[in-house]
């Protein structure tokens, strides 16, 4: 019993089979399948008819300079955009797709940021209170810069005031 | 024969090197140490009047203040004339410091833990810091020896001192954080030694109200525990080189009556403060901390040039640690407190 999978596989071989380019097991399998499958036999007939037509009309050499012309058009920077540029409808779909992808990335990044444990932070007012206490408590240390520590204590107290603690 | 002469020449060079080390390098190092020891005691013997300029980095900005200092071995008066402290007066007398701000009707009193540099504190300093000579210079028209105090073991804050070659008074102090960045500098712009202090100079600034800002509680945790209503305990872990200096009672400058236990550790130069309090929410602040979802104890951090602030909830009390060491160290200290 021939299956659809067999047909797909054999049709991939028919071009070579029609030109007797298959050998051994592959050739045998193609032959057996075509003998049993009407659809693939029709497909083989199409390949053979095309090949007969080509032989009938004879091979033609490409015009001189065709290769260079094709190469130049591919590598011409002025022509490159027009060659690569998709149709207007496709461009619009690409733009919408890109926008959706970017938006998805932003949302994903935002979610991961929100869900990630935040770097800890003490409210400035609380930190300022204890920085002030630390500065006051450090003033009588050996070689402590009492002028600077007094300044720090005053600045921290002012910071507390600004943050609504006082 | 030639080989023997080479060996003799090498031995002679080695001997000269040893002699150079013994005569030049070692005495210089010990000189620096001797200078530091003398400087630690200089303010107990010298009288002077000086103009001082101080610049301090705070929250990323340099802040400069000017002051005039009247110093005697028993009392010191500092009058601030420039910057955000303009008009403020500080009097240090005995083991107390009195501060009155310009326009304020109250005087804040701070009790010093140890009013004089003891041999223990100097020993601790020399144990944890190496004193190295940094050359000679002139400050305020005086010849000075420059001495660098750098931590012997792990990274930590450091100091550079400019010490008067005659009187050993420290005429300039530069403080650097553990990454070597300058965070403050105080420099005498003019100094006059032996200048007599007028009779009213040491007078404690008057105020309608005397406020207690920070009071030394000696080395007694029990009295602090009774006052605050919870058990004040020492952290099980403290950074290497730091030893307990004492307990203090810290009153919030918000004047709402909120108090914390203040446990002070020092390595001779630097200080780590451990505060213990029942709650952080007071004086109208409802959101004292942003919770840290990843940690069980709601550990929080905040950083200034004078060090980081680490907070950990430990049972019924909150522990706040402030210091210049690595923030992870502060957190470790906070979390080691029962």
PDB file of C-alpha atoms in Angstrom, chain B residues 14-303:
ATOM      1  CA  UNK B  14      74.328  42.373  50.028  1.00  0.00           C
ATOM      2  CA  UNK B  15      76.021  43.724  53.144  1.00  0.00           C
ATOM      3  CA  UNK B  16      75.643  47.303  51.888  1.00  0.00           C
ATOM      4  CA  UNK B  17      71.938  46.645  51.188  1.00  0.00           C
ATOM      5  CA  UNK B  18      71.396  45.335  54.724  1.00  0.00           C
ATOM      6  CA  UNK B  19      73.207  48.340  56.187  1.00  0.00           C
ATOM      7  CA  UNK B  20      71.080  50.679  54.050  1.00  0.00           C
ATOM      8  CA  UNK B  21      67.859  49.000  55.234  1.00  0.00           C
ATOM      9  CA  UNK B  22      68.934  49.217  58.878  1.00  0.00           C
ATOM     10  CA  UNK B  23      70.150  52.795  58.762  1.00  0.00           C
ATOM     11  CA  UNK B  24      67.715  54.398  56.333  1.00  0.00           C
ATOM     12  CA  UNK B  25      64.452  52.491  56.023  1.00  0.00           C
ATOM     13  CA  UNK B  26      63.777  51.076  59.506  1.00  0.00           C
ATOM     14  CA  UNK B  27      64.433  54.316  61.405  1.00  0.00           C
ATOM     15  CA  UNK B  28      62.182  56.189  58.969  1.00  0.00           C
ATOM     16  CA  UNK B  29      59.336  53.755  59.560  1.00  0.00           C
ATOM     17  CA  UNK B  30      59.726  53.936  63.304  1.00  0.00           C
ATOM     18  CA  UNK B  31      59.932  57.715  63.032  1.00  0.00           C
ATOM     19  CA  UNK B  32      56.548  57.718  61.327  1.00  0.00           C
ATOM     20  CA  UNK B  33      55.112  55.561  64.095  1.00  0.00           C
ATOM     21  CA  UNK B  34      56.652  57.770  66.773  1.00  0.00           C
ATOM     22  CA  UNK B  35      55.212  60.827  65.027  1.00  0.00           C
ATOM     23  CA  UNK B  36      51.750  59.259  65.052  1.00  0.00           C
ATOM     24  CA  UNK B  37      51.978  58.440  68.762  1.00  0.00           C
ATOM     25  CA  UNK B  38      53.110  61.987  69.562  1.00  0.00           C
ATOM     26  CA  UNK B  39      50.376  63.475  67.355  1.00  0.00           C
ATOM     27  CA  UNK B  40      47.691  61.406  69.119  1.00  0.00           C
ATOM     28  CA  UNK B  41      48.562  63.190  72.356  1.00  0.00           C
ATOM     29  CA  UNK B  42      49.403  66.664  70.992  1.00  0.00           C
ATOM     30  CA  UNK B  43      45.986  68.215  71.597  1.00  0.00           C
ATOM     31  CA  UNK B  44      46.368  67.390  75.309  1.00  0.00           C
ATOM     32  CA  UNK B  45      49.434  69.590  75.609  1.00  0.00           C
ATOM     33  CA  UNK B  46      49.141  72.360  73.018  1.00  0.00           C
ATOM     34  CA  UNK B  47      47.148  75.597  72.910  1.00  0.00           C
ATOM     35  CA  UNK B  48      46.461  77.255  69.582  1.00  0.00           C
ATOM     36  CA  UNK B  49      44.129  79.411  67.579  1.00  0.00           C
ATOM     37  CA  UNK B  50      43.533  78.382  63.990  1.00  0.00           C
ATOM     38  CA  UNK B  51      41.466  79.038  60.890  1.00  0.00           C
ATOM     39  CA  UNK B  52      40.322  75.772  59.372  1.00  0.00           C
ATOM     40  CA  UNK B  53      38.785  75.004  56.014  1.00  0.00           C
ATOM     41  CA  UNK B  54      36.959  71.700  55.658  1.00  0.00           C
ATOM     42  CA  UNK B  55      35.571  70.132  52.542  1.00  0.00           C
ATOM     43  CA  UNK B  56      33.390  67.067  52.752  1.00  0.00           C
ATOM     44  CA  UNK B  57      31.847  64.881  50.079  1.00  0.00           C
ATOM     45  CA  UNK B  58      28.187  64.170  50.838  1.00  0.00           C
ATOM     46  CA  UNK B  59      25.772  62.478  48.446  1.00  0.00           C
ATOM     47  CA  UNK B  60      28.131  63.158  45.544  1.00  0.00           C
ATOM     48  CA  UNK B  61      28.723  66.859  46.242  1.00  0.00           C
ATOM     49  CA  UNK B  62      31.600  68.690  47.908  1.00  0.00           C
ATOM     50  CA  UNK B  63      30.492  70.855  50.824  1.00  0.00           C
ATOM     51  CA  UNK B  64      32.923  73.392  52.286  1.00  0.00           C
ATOM     52  CA  UNK B  65      32.781  74.976  55.735  1.00  0.00           C
ATOM     53  CA  UNK B  66      35.084  77.500  57.426  1.00  0.00           C
ATOM     54  CA  UNK B  67      35.747  77.597  61.123  1.00  0.00           C
ATOM     55  CA  UNK B  68      37.848  79.305  63.758  1.00  0.00           C
ATOM     56  CA  UNK B  69      39.263  77.098  66.488  1.00  0.00           C
ATOM     57  CA  UNK B  70      40.304  78.174  69.962  1.00  0.00           C
ATOM     58  CA  UNK B  71      42.017  75.202  71.503  1.00  0.00           C
ATOM     59  CA  UNK B  72      43.511  74.587  74.919  1.00  0.00           C
ATOM     60  CA  UNK B  73      44.344  71.257  76.547  1.00  0.00           C
ATOM     61  CA  UNK B  74      41.120  71.377  78.595  1.00  0.00           C
ATOM     62  CA  UNK B  75      38.592  73.057  76.369  1.00  0.00           C
ATOM     63  CA  UNK B  76      38.034  73.757  72.706  1.00  0.00           C
ATOM     64  CA  UNK B  77      35.672  76.185  71.018  1.00  0.00           C
ATOM     65  CA  UNK B  78      34.887  75.996  67.318  1.00  0.00           C
ATOM     66  CA  UNK B  79      33.019  78.839  65.643  1.00  0.00           C
ATOM     67  CA  UNK B  80      31.767  78.084  62.170  1.00  0.00           C
ATOM     68  CA  UNK B  81      31.736  81.081  59.864  1.00  0.00           C
ATOM     69  CA  UNK B  82      31.048  79.670  56.421  1.00  0.00           C
ATOM     70  CA  UNK B  83      28.961  77.059  54.693  1.00  0.00           C
ATOM     71  CA  UNK B  84      25.852  75.334  55.983  1.00  0.00           C
ATOM     72  CA  UNK B  85      27.189  75.470  59.558  1.00  0.00           C
ATOM     73  CA  UNK B  86      27.687  79.244  59.572  1.00  0.00           C
ATOM     74  CA  UNK B  87      26.915  80.644  62.991  1.00  0.00           C
ATOM     75  CA  UNK B  88      27.131  77.281  64.741  1.00  0.00           C
ATOM     76  CA  UNK B  89      29.245  76.982  67.878  1.00  0.00           C
ATOM     77  CA  UNK B  90      30.721  73.764  69.264  1.00  0.00           C
ATOM     78  CA  UNK B  91      32.391  73.592  72.668  1.00  0.00           C
ATOM     79  CA  UNK B  92      34.255  70.449  73.654  1.00  0.00           C
ATOM     80  CA  UNK B  93      34.913  70.343  77.361  1.00  0.00           C
ATOM     81  CA  UNK B  94      35.845  67.337  79.423  1.00  0.00           C
ATOM     82  CA  UNK B  95      33.955  64.382  78.018  1.00  0.00           C
ATOM     83  CA  UNK B  96      31.077  66.466  76.666  1.00  0.00           C
ATOM     84  CA  UNK B  97      30.461  68.322  73.443  1.00  0.00           C
ATOM     85  CA  UNK B  98      27.903  71.130  73.237  1.00  0.00           C
ATOM     86  CA  UNK B  99      26.559  72.234  69.845  1.00  0.00           C
ATOM     87  CA  UNK B 100      24.328  75.193  69.147  1.00  0.00           C
ATOM     88  CA  UNK B 101      23.229  75.953  65.621  1.00  0.00           C
ATOM     89  CA  UNK B 102      22.743  79.475  64.346  1.00  0.00           C
ATOM     90  CA  UNK B 103      19.199  80.581  65.090  1.00  0.00           C
ATOM     91  CA  UNK B 104      18.478  77.596  67.284  1.00  0.00           C
ATOM     92  CA  UNK B 105      17.272  78.049  70.837  1.00  0.00           C
ATOM     93  CA  UNK B 106      18.498  74.660  71.967  1.00  0.00           C
ATOM     94  CA  UNK B 107      21.886  73.153  72.659  1.00  0.00           C
ATOM     95  CA  UNK B 108      22.617  69.528  71.782  1.00  0.00           C
ATOM     96  CA  UNK B 109      24.831  67.650  74.216  1.00  0.00           C
ATOM     97  CA  UNK B 110      26.971  64.740  73.161  1.00  0.00           C
ATOM     98  CA  UNK B 111      28.921  62.698  75.645  1.00  0.00           C
ATOM     99  CA  UNK B 112      32.227  61.422  74.369  1.00  0.00           C
ATOM    100  CA  UNK B 113      32.998  57.773  74.936  1.00  0.00           C
ATOM    101  CA  UNK B 114      36.627  58.252  75.829  1.00  0.00           C
ATOM    102  CA  UNK B 115      37.786  61.840  76.208  1.00  0.00           C
ATOM    103  CA  UNK B 116      41.494  61.092  75.952  1.00  0.00           C
ATOM    104  CA  UNK B 117      43.494  58.845  73.654  1.00  0.00           C
ATOM    105  CA  UNK B 118      44.387  55.878  75.782  1.00  0.00           C
ATOM    106  CA  UNK B 119      47.333  53.589  75.234  1.00  0.00           C
ATOM    107  CA  UNK B 120      44.848  50.889  74.247  1.00  0.00           C
ATOM    108  CA  UNK B 121      43.426  52.966  71.428  1.00  0.00           C
ATOM    109  CA  UNK B 122      46.861  53.879  70.094  1.00  0.00           C
ATOM    110  CA  UNK B 123      47.900  50.227  70.326  1.00  0.00           C
ATOM    111  CA  UNK B 124      44.795  49.219  68.400  1.00  0.00           C
ATOM    112  CA  UNK B 125      45.562  51.813  65.741  1.00  0.00           C
ATOM    113  CA  UNK B 126      49.125  50.590  65.297  1.00  0.00           C
ATOM    114  CA  UNK B 127      47.943  46.991  65.222  1.00  0.00           C
ATOM    115  CA  UNK B 128      45.491  47.614  62.391  1.00  0.00           C
ATOM    116  CA  UNK B 129      47.211  50.415  60.482  1.00  0.00           C
ATOM    117  CA  UNK B 130      50.701  50.885  59.201  1.00  0.00           C
ATOM    118  CA  UNK B 131      52.196  54.362  59.480  1.00  0.00           C
ATOM    119  CA  UNK B 132      54.393  55.189  56.523  1.00  0.00           C
ATOM    120  CA  UNK B 133      56.225  58.450  55.873  1.00  0.00           C
ATOM    121  CA  UNK B 134      54.916  60.495  52.964  1.00  0.00           C
ATOM    122  CA  UNK B 135      57.574  63.196  52.915  1.00  0.00           C
ATOM    123  CA  UNK B 136      57.811  66.777  54.160  1.00  0.00           C
ATOM    124  CA  UNK B 137      55.666  69.774  53.293  1.00  0.00           C
ATOM    125  CA  UNK B 138      54.431  73.091  54.681  1.00  0.00           C
ATOM    126  CA  UNK B 139      50.917  73.725  55.983  1.00  0.00           C
ATOM    127  CA  UNK B 140      49.760  77.066  57.444  1.00  0.00           C
ATOM    128  CA  UNK B 141      53.356  78.270  57.270  1.00  0.00           C
ATOM    129  CA  UNK B 142      54.605  75.364  59.385  1.00  0.00           C
ATOM    130  CA  UNK B 143      56.885  72.457  58.515  1.00  0.00           C
ATOM    131  CA  UNK B 144      55.022  69.185  58.602  1.00  0.00           C
ATOM    132  CA  UNK B 145      55.731  65.485  58.262  1.00  0.00           C
ATOM    133  CA  UNK B 146      53.264  63.639  56.091  1.00  0.00           C
ATOM    134  CA  UNK B 147      52.211  60.250  57.441  1.00  0.00           C
ATOM    135  CA  UNK B 148      49.935  57.763  55.688  1.00  0.00           C
ATOM    136  CA  UNK B 149      47.797  55.462  57.805  1.00  0.00           C
ATOM    137  CA  UNK B 150      46.837  52.487  55.673  1.00  0.00           C
ATOM    138  CA  UNK B 151      45.055  49.318  56.827  1.00  0.00           C
ATOM    139  CA  UNK B 152      47.425  46.411  57.372  1.00  0.00           C
ATOM    140  CA  UNK B 153      45.117  43.607  56.320  1.00  0.00           C
ATOM    141  CA  UNK B 154      41.970  43.880  54.291  1.00  0.00           C
ATOM    142  CA  UNK B 155      40.787  46.932  52.420  1.00  0.00           C
ATOM    143  CA  UNK B 156      39.432  49.738  54.532  1.00  0.00           C
ATOM    144  CA  UNK B 157      39.344  53.498  54.856  1.00  0.00           C
ATOM    145  CA  UNK B 158      42.709  55.251  55.094  1.00  0.00           C
ATOM    146  CA  UNK B 159      44.073  58.588  56.274  1.00  0.00           C
ATOM    147  CA  UNK B 160      46.864  60.986  55.397  1.00  0.00           C
ATOM    148  CA  UNK B 161      48.039  63.276  58.171  1.00  0.00           C
ATOM    149  CA  UNK B 162      50.152  66.430  57.985  1.00  0.00           C
ATOM    150  CA  UNK B 163      51.775  66.663  61.419  1.00  0.00           C
ATOM    151  CA  UNK B 164      53.621  69.727  62.707  1.00  0.00           C
ATOM    152  CA  UNK B 165      57.300  68.802  63.090  1.00  0.00           C
ATOM    153  CA  UNK B 166      57.623  70.920  66.254  1.00  0.00           C
ATOM    154  CA  UNK B 167      54.320  70.631  68.118  1.00  0.00           C
ATOM    155  CA  UNK B 168      52.952  67.393  66.591  1.00  0.00           C
ATOM    156  CA  UNK B 169      49.544  69.007  66.112  1.00  0.00           C
ATOM    157  CA  UNK B 170      47.771  67.576  63.065  1.00  0.00           C
ATOM    158  CA  UNK B 171      47.405  70.509  60.695  1.00  0.00           C
ATOM    159  CA  UNK B 172      45.703  68.678  57.872  1.00  0.00           C
ATOM    160  CA  UNK B 173      43.726  65.451  57.637  1.00  0.00           C
ATOM    161  CA  UNK B 174      42.612  63.722  54.436  1.00  0.00           C
ATOM    162  CA  UNK B 175      40.183  60.823  54.710  1.00  0.00           C
ATOM    163  CA  UNK B 176      39.808  58.280  51.923  1.00  0.00           C
ATOM    164  CA  UNK B 177      37.182  55.589  51.567  1.00  0.00           C
ATOM    165  CA  UNK B 178      38.027  51.918  51.085  1.00  0.00           C
ATOM    166  CA  UNK B 179      38.339  52.466  47.344  1.00  0.00           C
ATOM    167  CA  UNK B 180      40.920  55.213  47.849  1.00  0.00           C
ATOM    168  CA  UNK B 181      38.625  58.128  46.972  1.00  0.00           C
ATOM    169  CA  UNK B 182      39.013  61.336  48.956  1.00  0.00           C
ATOM    170  CA  UNK B 183      35.874  61.925  51.034  1.00  0.00           C
ATOM    171  CA  UNK B 184      36.983  64.774  53.288  1.00  0.00           C
ATOM    172  CA  UNK B 185      39.854  67.133  53.944  1.00  0.00           C
ATOM    173  CA  UNK B 186      40.375  69.569  56.828  1.00  0.00           C
ATOM    174  CA  UNK B 187      43.293  71.981  56.651  1.00  0.00           C
ATOM    175  CA  UNK B 188      44.572  74.638  59.025  1.00  0.00           C
ATOM    176  CA  UNK B 189      44.964  77.812  56.935  1.00  0.00           C
ATOM    177  CA  UNK B 190      46.565  79.745  59.773  1.00  0.00           C
ATOM    178  CA  UNK B 191      47.706  78.673  63.216  1.00  0.00           C
ATOM    179  CA  UNK B 192      49.085  80.557  66.199  1.00  0.00           C
ATOM    180  CA  UNK B 193      50.456  78.506  69.080  1.00  0.00           C
ATOM    181  CA  UNK B 194      50.255  79.473  72.699  1.00  0.00           C
ATOM    182  CA  UNK B 195      47.607  82.084  72.055  1.00  0.00           C
ATOM    183  CA  UNK B 196      45.689  82.776  75.271  1.00  0.00           C
ATOM    184  CA  UNK B 197      41.979  82.008  75.238  1.00  0.00           C
ATOM    185  CA  UNK B 198      39.794  84.783  76.572  1.00  0.00           C
ATOM    186  CA  UNK B 199      37.771  84.070  79.682  1.00  0.00           C
ATOM    187  CA  UNK B 200      34.421  83.816  77.904  1.00  0.00           C
ATOM    188  CA  UNK B 201      35.691  81.566  75.118  1.00  0.00           C
ATOM    189  CA  UNK B 202      35.156  78.231  76.811  1.00  0.00           C
ATOM    190  CA  UNK B 203      31.702  79.213  77.971  1.00  0.00           C
ATOM    191  CA  UNK B 204      29.135  76.660  77.019  1.00  0.00           C
ATOM    192  CA  UNK B 205      26.712  78.158  74.500  1.00  0.00           C
ATOM    193  CA  UNK B 206      23.496  79.163  76.171  1.00  0.00           C
ATOM    194  CA  UNK B 207      20.147  77.805  75.098  1.00  0.00           C
ATOM    195  CA  UNK B 208      16.619  77.682  76.389  1.00  0.00           C
ATOM    196  CA  UNK B 209      16.709  73.956  76.098  1.00  0.00           C
ATOM    197  CA  UNK B 210      19.403  71.361  76.544  1.00  0.00           C
ATOM    198  CA  UNK B 211      18.887  68.313  74.344  1.00  0.00           C
ATOM    199  CA  UNK B 212      20.604  65.030  74.714  1.00  0.00           C
ATOM    200  CA  UNK B 213      21.839  63.901  71.303  1.00  0.00           C
ATOM    201  CA  UNK B 214      24.088  61.011  72.170  1.00  0.00           C
ATOM    202  CA  UNK B 215      25.146  59.869  75.620  1.00  0.00           C
ATOM    203  CA  UNK B 216      27.831  57.407  76.482  1.00  0.00           C
ATOM    204  CA  UNK B 217      26.562  54.432  78.424  1.00  0.00           C
ATOM    205  CA  UNK B 218      30.014  53.062  79.144  1.00  0.00           C
ATOM    206  CA  UNK B 219      30.212  49.347  78.627  1.00  0.00           C
ATOM    207  CA  UNK B 220      26.850  48.509  80.122  1.00  0.00           C
ATOM    208  CA  UNK B 221      24.200  46.852  77.960  1.00  0.00           C
ATOM    209  CA  UNK B 222      21.901  46.117  80.884  1.00  0.00           C
ATOM    210  CA  UNK B 223      20.993  49.744  81.620  1.00  0.00           C
ATOM    211  CA  UNK B 224      20.312  50.367  77.931  1.00  0.00           C
ATOM    212  CA  UNK B 225      18.114  47.246  77.797  1.00  0.00           C
ATOM    213  CA  UNK B 226      16.066  48.475  80.763  1.00  0.00           C
ATOM    214  CA  UNK B 227      15.633  51.920  79.252  1.00  0.00           C
ATOM    215  CA  UNK B 228      14.707  50.750  75.756  1.00  0.00           C
ATOM    216  CA  UNK B 229      12.510  47.823  76.768  1.00  0.00           C
ATOM    217  CA  UNK B 230      14.272  45.115  74.801  1.00  0.00           C
ATOM    218  CA  UNK B 231      17.431  43.104  75.220  1.00  0.00           C
ATOM    219  CA  UNK B 232      20.426  44.919  73.764  1.00  0.00           C
ATOM    220  CA  UNK B 233      22.919  42.340  72.512  1.00  0.00           C
ATOM    221  CA  UNK B 234      26.248  42.383  70.753  1.00  0.00           C
ATOM    222  CA  UNK B 235      26.520  41.021  67.219  1.00  0.00           C
ATOM    223  CA  UNK B 236      28.131  37.598  67.003  1.00  0.00           C
ATOM    224  CA  UNK B 237      30.240  38.737  64.077  1.00  0.00           C
ATOM    225  CA  UNK B 238      32.284  41.914  63.691  1.00  0.00           C
ATOM    226  CA  UNK B 239      34.788  42.724  60.943  1.00  0.00           C
ATOM    227  CA  UNK B 240      38.371  41.747  61.616  1.00  0.00           C
ATOM    228  CA  UNK B 241      40.398  44.254  63.630  1.00  0.00           C
ATOM    229  CA  UNK B 242      37.403  46.030  65.194  1.00  0.00           C
ATOM    230  CA  UNK B 243      36.852  45.880  68.953  1.00  0.00           C
ATOM    231  CA  UNK B 244      34.052  47.093  71.186  1.00  0.00           C
ATOM    232  CA  UNK B 245      34.587  50.681  72.294  1.00  0.00           C
ATOM    233  CA  UNK B 246      31.378  51.212  74.209  1.00  0.00           C
ATOM    234  CA  UNK B 247      27.624  51.681  74.335  1.00  0.00           C
ATOM    235  CA  UNK B 248      25.751  54.906  73.736  1.00  0.00           C
ATOM    236  CA  UNK B 249      22.188  56.049  73.835  1.00  0.00           C
ATOM    237  CA  UNK B 250      21.247  57.637  70.519  1.00  0.00           C
ATOM    238  CA  UNK B 251      18.347  60.081  70.419  1.00  0.00           C
ATOM    239  CA  UNK B 252      16.692  60.787  67.074  1.00  0.00           C
ATOM    240  CA  UNK B 253      17.351  64.379  65.972  1.00  0.00           C
ATOM    241  CA  UNK B 254      13.656  64.532  65.058  1.00  0.00           C
ATOM    242  CA  UNK B 255      13.089  65.253  68.774  1.00  0.00           C
ATOM    243  CA  UNK B 256      10.203  62.802  68.927  1.00  0.00           C
ATOM    244  CA  UNK B 257      11.800  60.936  71.777  1.00  0.00           C
ATOM    245  CA  UNK B 258      12.721  57.892  69.730  1.00  0.00           C
ATOM    246  CA  UNK B 259      15.869  56.276  71.085  1.00  0.00           C
ATOM    247  CA  UNK B 260      18.197  53.529  69.932  1.00  0.00           C
ATOM    248  CA  UNK B 261      21.054  51.645  71.520  1.00  0.00           C
ATOM    249  CA  UNK B 262      24.305  52.613  69.805  1.00  0.00           C
ATOM    250  CA  UNK B 263      27.135  50.087  70.025  1.00  0.00           C
ATOM    251  CA  UNK B 264      30.447  51.462  68.803  1.00  0.00           C
ATOM    252  CA  UNK B 265      33.281  49.354  67.406  1.00  0.00           C
ATOM    253  CA  UNK B 266      36.636  50.782  66.347  1.00  0.00           C
ATOM    254  CA  UNK B 267      39.839  49.563  64.756  1.00  0.00           C
ATOM    255  CA  UNK B 268      41.768  52.562  66.052  1.00  0.00           C
ATOM    256  CA  UNK B 269      40.952  54.807  63.112  1.00  0.00           C
ATOM    257  CA  UNK B 270      37.633  53.745  61.657  1.00  0.00           C
ATOM    258  CA  UNK B 271      34.318  53.168  63.412  1.00  0.00           C
ATOM    259  CA  UNK B 272      31.422  50.772  62.909  1.00  0.00           C
ATOM    260  CA  UNK B 273      28.133  51.728  64.544  1.00  0.00           C
ATOM    261  CA  UNK B 274      25.514  49.128  65.456  1.00  0.00           C
ATOM    262  CA  UNK B 275      22.128  50.611  66.356  1.00  0.00           C
ATOM    263  CA  UNK B 276      19.358  48.544  67.888  1.00  0.00           C
ATOM    264  CA  UNK B 277      15.828  49.852  68.061  1.00  0.00           C
ATOM    265  CA  UNK B 278      12.329  48.548  68.616  1.00  0.00           C
ATOM    266  CA  UNK B 279      10.990  50.044  65.395  1.00  0.00           C
ATOM    267  CA  UNK B 280      12.121  52.273  62.566  1.00  0.00           C
ATOM    268  CA  UNK B 281       8.706  53.830  62.022  1.00  0.00           C
ATOM    269  CA  UNK B 282       8.527  57.000  64.020  1.00  0.00           C
ATOM    270  CA  UNK B 283       8.329  60.731  63.559  1.00  0.00           C
ATOM    271  CA  UNK B 284       5.573  60.277  60.993  1.00  0.00           C
ATOM    272  CA  UNK B 285       7.564  58.050  58.651  1.00  0.00           C
ATOM    273  CA  UNK B 286       5.325  55.152  57.682  1.00  0.00           C
ATOM    274  CA  UNK B 287       7.550  53.552  55.098  1.00  0.00           C
ATOM    275  CA  UNK B 288      10.971  53.443  56.632  1.00  0.00           C
ATOM    276  CA  UNK B 289      12.262  50.658  54.446  1.00  0.00           C
ATOM    277  CA  UNK B 290      11.547  49.052  51.132  1.00  0.00           C
ATOM    278  CA  UNK B 291      11.153  45.348  51.788  1.00  0.00           C
ATOM    279  CA  UNK B 292      13.674  43.042  50.217  1.00  0.00           C
ATOM    280  CA  UNK B 293      11.570  40.089  49.003  1.00  0.00           C
ATOM    281  CA  UNK B 294      14.506  37.768  48.599  1.00  0.00           C
ATOM    282  CA  UNK B 295      15.632  37.935  52.209  1.00  0.00           C
ATOM    283  CA  UNK B 296      13.856  36.599  55.239  1.00  0.00           C
ATOM    284  CA  UNK B 297      14.978  39.421  57.485  1.00  0.00           C
ATOM    285  CA  UNK B 298      14.069  42.328  55.206  1.00  0.00           C
ATOM    286  CA  UNK B 299      17.657  43.394  54.767  1.00  0.00           C
ATOM    287  CA  UNK B 300      18.075  46.830  53.296  1.00  0.00           C
ATOM    288  CA  UNK B 301      20.938  49.067  52.229  1.00  0.00           C
ATOM    289  CA  UNK B 302      21.673  52.710  51.637  1.00  0.00           C
ATOM    290  CA  UNK B 303      25.070  54.161  50.781  1.00  0.00           C
TER     291      UNK B 303
END
